[in-house]
Tab-separated table of C-alpha atoms in Angstrom:
chain	number	residue	atom	x	y	z
A	274	MET	CA	-49.524	-15.052	-43.780
A	275	ARG	CA	-45.739	-16.025	-43.523
A	276	LEU	CA	-44.739	-12.691	-45.542
A	277	ASN	CA	-46.881	-10.630	-43.102
A	278	LEU	CA	-45.231	-12.177	-40.152
A	279	SER	CA	-41.819	-11.503	-41.555
A	280	LEU	CA	-42.562	-8.120	-42.335
A	281	LEU	CA	-44.177	-7.252	-39.005
A	282	PHE	CA	-40.765	-8.877	-37.367
A	283	PHE	CA	-38.634	-6.798	-39.585
A	284	LEU	CA	-40.538	-3.536	-38.829
A	285	SER	CA	-40.551	-4.468	-34.948
A	286	PHE	CA	-36.739	-4.957	-35.221
A	287	LEU	CA	-36.276	-1.267	-36.977
A	288	SER	CA	-38.586	0.206	-34.521
A	289	ALA	CA	-36.523	-1.088	-31.622
A	290	PHE	CA	-33.021	-0.368	-33.395
A	291	ALA	CA	-34.292	3.400	-33.691
A	292	GLN	CA	-35.379	3.762	-30.049
A	293	GLU	CA	-31.972	2.269	-29.109
A	294	ASN	CA	-30.121	4.963	-30.929
A	295	THR	CA	-32.381	8.017	-30.320
A	296	ALA	CA	-32.789	7.166	-26.396
A	297	PRO	CA	-30.894	9.942	-24.627
A	298	THR	CA	-27.299	8.707	-23.436
A	299	LYS	CA	-26.016	9.037	-19.800
A	300	PRO	CA	-24.330	12.523	-19.319
A	301	VAL	CA	-20.596	12.390	-19.339
A	302	ASP	CA	-19.154	13.436	-15.970
A	303	SER	CA	-16.672	16.250	-17.010
A	304	LEU	CA	-15.861	16.608	-13.312
A	305	TYR	CA	-14.868	13.002	-12.142
A	306	ARG	CA	-12.352	12.058	-9.893
A	307	GLU	CA	-9.873	8.828	-10.040
A	308	ASP	CA	-8.728	6.262	-7.806
A	309	GLN	CA	-9.763	7.534	-4.352
A	310	PHE	CA	-9.788	4.231	-2.473
A	311	TYR	CA	-6.589	1.933	-2.578
A	312	ILE	CA	-5.175	-1.152	-1.404
A	313	ASN	CA	-1.742	-2.521	-1.775
A	314	PHE	CA	0.200	-5.885	-0.763
A	315	THR	CA	3.675	-5.712	-0.386
A	316	TYR	CA	7.161	-7.596	0.508
A	317	ASN	CA	8.860	-5.750	3.071
A	318	LYS	CA	12.608	-5.899	3.096
A	319	LEU	CA	14.917	-4.201	6.168
A	320	GLN	CA	18.033	-2.691	4.912
A	321	ASN	CA	21.254	-0.797	5.795
A	322	PHE	CA	22.127	-2.728	8.915
A	323	LYS	CA	24.896	-5.097	8.656
A	324	GLY	CA	23.912	-8.782	10.030
A	325	LEU	CA	20.228	-8.102	10.056
A	326	SER	CA	18.651	-10.830	8.027
A	327	GLN	CA	15.295	-12.182	6.872
A	328	THR	CA	14.754	-15.894	6.546
A	329	LYS	CA	10.919	-15.760	5.691
A	330	PHE	CA	8.452	-13.770	3.615
A	331	SER	CA	7.791	-10.598	5.577
A	332	PRO	CA	4.306	-9.237	4.077
A	333	GLY	CA	2.389	-6.002	4.256
A	334	ILE	CA	-0.768	-4.598	3.649
A	335	CYS	CA	-2.003	-0.989	3.335
A	336	PHE	CA	-5.439	0.809	2.474
A	337	GLY	CA	-6.956	3.915	2.732
A	338	PHE	CA	-8.579	7.045	1.117
A	339	LEU	CA	-6.954	9.654	-1.150
A	340	ARG	CA	-8.989	12.683	-2.337
A	341	ASP	CA	-8.216	13.032	-5.940
A	342	MET	CA	-7.785	16.978	-6.995
A	343	PRO	CA	-7.286	17.328	-10.754
A	344	VAL	CA	-5.277	20.473	-11.626
A	345	ASN	CA	-5.834	20.608	-15.383
A	346	THR	CA	-8.873	20.961	-17.384
A	347	SER	CA	-8.410	17.482	-19.042
A	348	ARG	CA	-7.854	16.110	-15.482
A	349	THR	CA	-4.936	14.258	-16.655
A	350	PHE	CA	-2.659	15.669	-13.821
A	351	ALA	CA	-3.993	15.747	-10.093
A	352	ILE	CA	-2.501	15.901	-6.668
A	353	ALA	CA	-4.012	13.669	-3.636
A	354	THR	CA	-3.919	13.570	-0.061
A	355	GLY	CA	-5.822	11.333	2.393
A	356	LEU	CA	-5.412	8.855	5.178
A	357	GLY	CA	-4.596	5.303	5.414
A	358	TYR	CA	-3.503	2.263	7.584
A	359	SER	CA	-0.742	-0.097	7.021
A	360	LEU	CA	0.615	-3.237	8.800
A	361	ASN	CA	4.158	-4.226	8.103
A	362	ILE	CA	5.684	-7.352	9.158
A	363	TYR	CA	9.182	-8.179	9.332
A	364	ASN	CA	10.635	-11.852	9.833
A	365	ASN	CA	13.967	-11.337	11.083
A	366	ASN	CA	16.841	-12.434	13.134
A	367	LEU	CA	17.082	-9.524	15.609
A	368	GLN	CA	16.083	-10.685	19.209
A	369	GLU	CA	14.952	-8.353	21.786
A	370	THR	CA	15.246	-9.177	25.439
A	371	SER	CA	14.428	-6.873	28.760
A	372	ASN	CA	17.091	-4.401	29.656
A	373	THR	CA	17.811	-3.519	32.898
A	374	THR	CA	21.395	-1.979	32.698
A	375	ASN	CA	20.979	0.662	29.647
A	376	ALA	CA	18.522	3.688	30.166
A	377	ASN	CA	18.893	4.934	26.573
A	378	SER	CA	16.742	1.853	25.276
A	379	ALA	CA	13.743	-0.431	26.315
A	380	TYR	CA	15.603	-3.693	25.332
A	381	ASN	CA	18.709	-5.398	24.541
A	382	TYR	CA	19.281	-6.644	21.048
A	383	THR	CA	21.024	-9.889	19.572
A	384	LEU	CA	21.455	-10.936	16.085
A	385	LEU	CA	20.795	-14.548	15.896
A	386	SER	CA	21.454	-17.427	13.793
A	387	THR	CA	18.308	-19.291	12.025
A	388	ALA	CA	19.185	-22.487	14.524
A	389	ASP	CA	18.427	-20.465	17.543
A	390	TYR	CA	14.817	-19.951	16.939
A	391	SER	CA	11.596	-21.014	14.538
A	392	LYS	CA	10.014	-17.663	14.568
A	393	ASN	CA	10.844	-14.043	15.074
A	394	LYS	CA	8.750	-11.164	13.892
A	395	PHE	CA	7.849	-7.555	14.504
A	396	MET	CA	4.426	-6.292	13.668
A	397	LEU	CA	4.108	-2.596	13.257
A	398	HIS	CA	0.514	-0.797	12.623
A	399	TYR	CA	0.872	2.609	11.354
A	400	LEU	CA	-1.646	5.478	10.376
A	401	ASP	CA	-0.265	6.917	7.120
A	402	LEU	CA	-0.706	10.428	5.633
A	403	PRO	CA	0.293	10.222	2.009
A	404	LEU	CA	0.667	13.158	-0.553
A	405	GLU	CA	1.055	12.343	-4.170
A	406	VAL	CA	1.178	13.879	-7.535
A	407	ARG	CA	-0.494	12.201	-10.371
A	408	TRP	CA	-0.344	11.640	-14.070
A	409	ARG	CA	-2.889	9.265	-15.914
A	410	THR	CA	-4.402	8.988	-19.211
A	411	SER	CA	-7.929	8.704	-18.077
A	412	THR	CA	-11.129	10.393	-20.018
A	413	PRO	CA	-14.798	10.827	-18.943
A	414	TYR	CA	-15.299	7.980	-21.428
A	415	ASN	CA	-12.489	5.338	-20.658
A	416	HIS	CA	-11.653	4.478	-17.195
A	417	GLN	CA	-8.964	2.023	-18.219
A	418	PHE	CA	-5.861	3.934	-18.281
A	419	TRP	CA	-2.158	4.219	-17.629
A	420	ARG	CA	-1.085	5.973	-14.620
A	421	ILE	CA	2.049	7.177	-12.605
A	422	TYR	CA	1.528	8.314	-9.221
A	423	THR	CA	4.505	9.474	-6.834
A	424	GLY	CA	4.566	11.026	-3.701
A	425	PHE	CA	5.642	11.151	0.066
A	426	LYS	CA	4.235	9.353	3.098
A	427	LEU	CA	4.451	10.351	6.966
A	428	SER	CA	3.511	7.238	9.024
A	429	TYR	CA	2.654	7.329	12.692
A	430	LEU	CA	3.126	4.153	14.646
A	431	PHE	CA	0.406	3.461	17.171
A	432	SER	CA	0.883	-0.283	18.010
A	433	ASN	CA	3.643	-2.882	17.765
A	434	HIS	CA	4.484	-6.227	19.187
A	435	ASN	CA	7.115	-8.829	18.627
A	436	LYS	CA	6.467	-12.781	18.426
A	437	TYR	CA	9.681	-14.953	19.348
A	438	VAL	CA	9.440	-18.587	19.345
A	439	ALA	CA	12.218	-21.016	20.362
A	440	ASP	CA	12.365	-24.568	21.523
A	441	GLY	CA	8.629	-24.683	21.727
A	442	LYS	CA	8.036	-21.446	23.728
A	443	MET	CA	6.533	-18.421	22.784
A	444	THR	CA	7.685	-14.824	23.766
A	445	ILE	CA	5.490	-11.782	23.171
A	446	THR	CA	6.306	-8.282	23.810
A	447	LYS	CA	4.152	-5.004	23.043
A	448	SER	CA	4.924	-1.450	22.866
A	449	ASN	CA	8.384	-1.499	22.167
A	450	THR	CA	9.268	2.242	22.834
A	451	ASP	CA	12.467	1.789	20.960
A	452	PHE	CA	10.663	2.113	17.425
A	453	ASN	CA	10.184	5.241	16.003
A	454	LYS	CA	6.919	6.898	16.331
A	455	LEU	CA	7.210	8.636	13.159
A	456	VAL	CA	8.883	7.395	10.068
A	457	TYR	CA	8.574	8.675	6.430
A	458	GLY	CA	9.668	7.768	2.919
A	459	CYS	CA	8.974	8.099	-0.868
A	460	TYR	CA	6.859	5.672	-3.042
A	461	ILE	CA	5.778	5.161	-6.656
A	462	THR	CA	2.760	3.372	-8.260
A	463	ALA	CA	2.754	2.587	-11.881
A	464	GLY	CA	0.741	0.466	-13.961
A	465	PHE	CA	-2.461	-0.064	-16.412
A	466	ASN	CA	-5.964	-0.304	-15.299
A	467	THR	CA	-6.072	-3.244	-12.393
A	468	TRP	CA	-2.421	-3.951	-12.393
A	469	ASN	CA	0.042	-1.417	-10.657
A	470	LEU	CA	3.444	-1.975	-9.421
A	471	TYR	CA	4.247	-0.125	-6.060
A	472	ALA	CA	7.290	0.686	-4.456
A	473	TYR	CA	8.020	2.339	-1.199
A	474	TYR	CA	11.611	3.414	0.280
A	475	GLY	CA	11.925	4.492	3.822
A	476	LEU	CA	13.926	7.285	4.568
A	477	LYS	CA	14.038	6.957	8.436
A	478	SER	CA	15.080	4.233	10.621
A	479	ILE	CA	12.128	2.271	12.119
A	480	PHE	CA	14.185	2.181	15.330
A	481	GLU	CA	14.750	5.241	17.601
A	482	ALA	CA	16.791	3.614	20.202
A	483	GLY	CA	18.638	0.452	20.433
A	484	GLU	CA	22.133	-0.868	19.756
A	485	ILE	CA	24.282	-3.920	18.974
A	486	ASN	CA	27.836	-3.991	20.347
A	487	GLY	CA	27.832	-0.157	20.592
A	488	GLU	CA	26.164	0.374	17.000
A	489	LYS	CA	22.937	1.955	16.689
A	490	ILE	CA	20.234	-0.016	14.991
A	491	ASN	CA	19.718	2.146	11.990
A	492	THR	CA	17.460	0.030	9.515
A	493	THR	CA	14.810	1.295	7.105
A	494	SER	CA	12.237	-0.532	5.184
A	495	PHE	CA	12.026	-1.089	1.392
A	496	ASN	CA	8.475	-2.442	0.370
A	497	ILE	CA	7.519	-3.611	-3.113
A	498	GLY	CA	4.131	-5.116	-4.409
A	499	LEU	CA	1.114	-4.461	-6.097
A	500	GLN	CA	-1.553	-1.718	-5.599
A	501	PHE	CA	-5.138	-1.930	-6.532
A	502	TYR	CA	-7.663	1.061	-7.030
A	503	ILE	CA	-11.436	0.512	-6.097
A	504	LEU	CA	-13.020	4.179	-7.103
């Protein structure tokens, strides 16, 4: 009896094993597209203007959609373009106050010492139009791969405001027209699977108008952080 049970168990195991190995497999998608939704988190640094400093962490977040368009049969090379949103925050020592004397800018600007205030930050909201060239080692069978994506991004500023706090009093200004409506820069993303380094180098000043002691405020943004892809 025990032998019969053992034999029955063995035959059942072989049957199940055979069914598992003869069952049809899921068709391979030879026309797959990679990395079409993204999100990144960055540290933002203002640069190229003497005296301008940042005493606190200045964060940024960006997310959006990129249409992946492979250009070779193995789909390891592609171009991509799409639409995104980014919020860049800059904690800095550049104070803006109402301007009633200079018609060329909306505000007067002063470089402060850290003892003059407890909080001063710009918050800039952009719509992004990225265009990038992609290289990766992906295959239809494996979606954990190395990637290097590099491109150019045009950003349209649709909202901004500044929050300034000193001596317990808060001042908020909105829609400063001295900021450039359009900025642009180059970026690169590189990494393996989940973890990807991201860097953006601005090529155009975030300010269109505004000056300090006769010198135009010409400062660009350098952002560095991590980028993640969802699909």
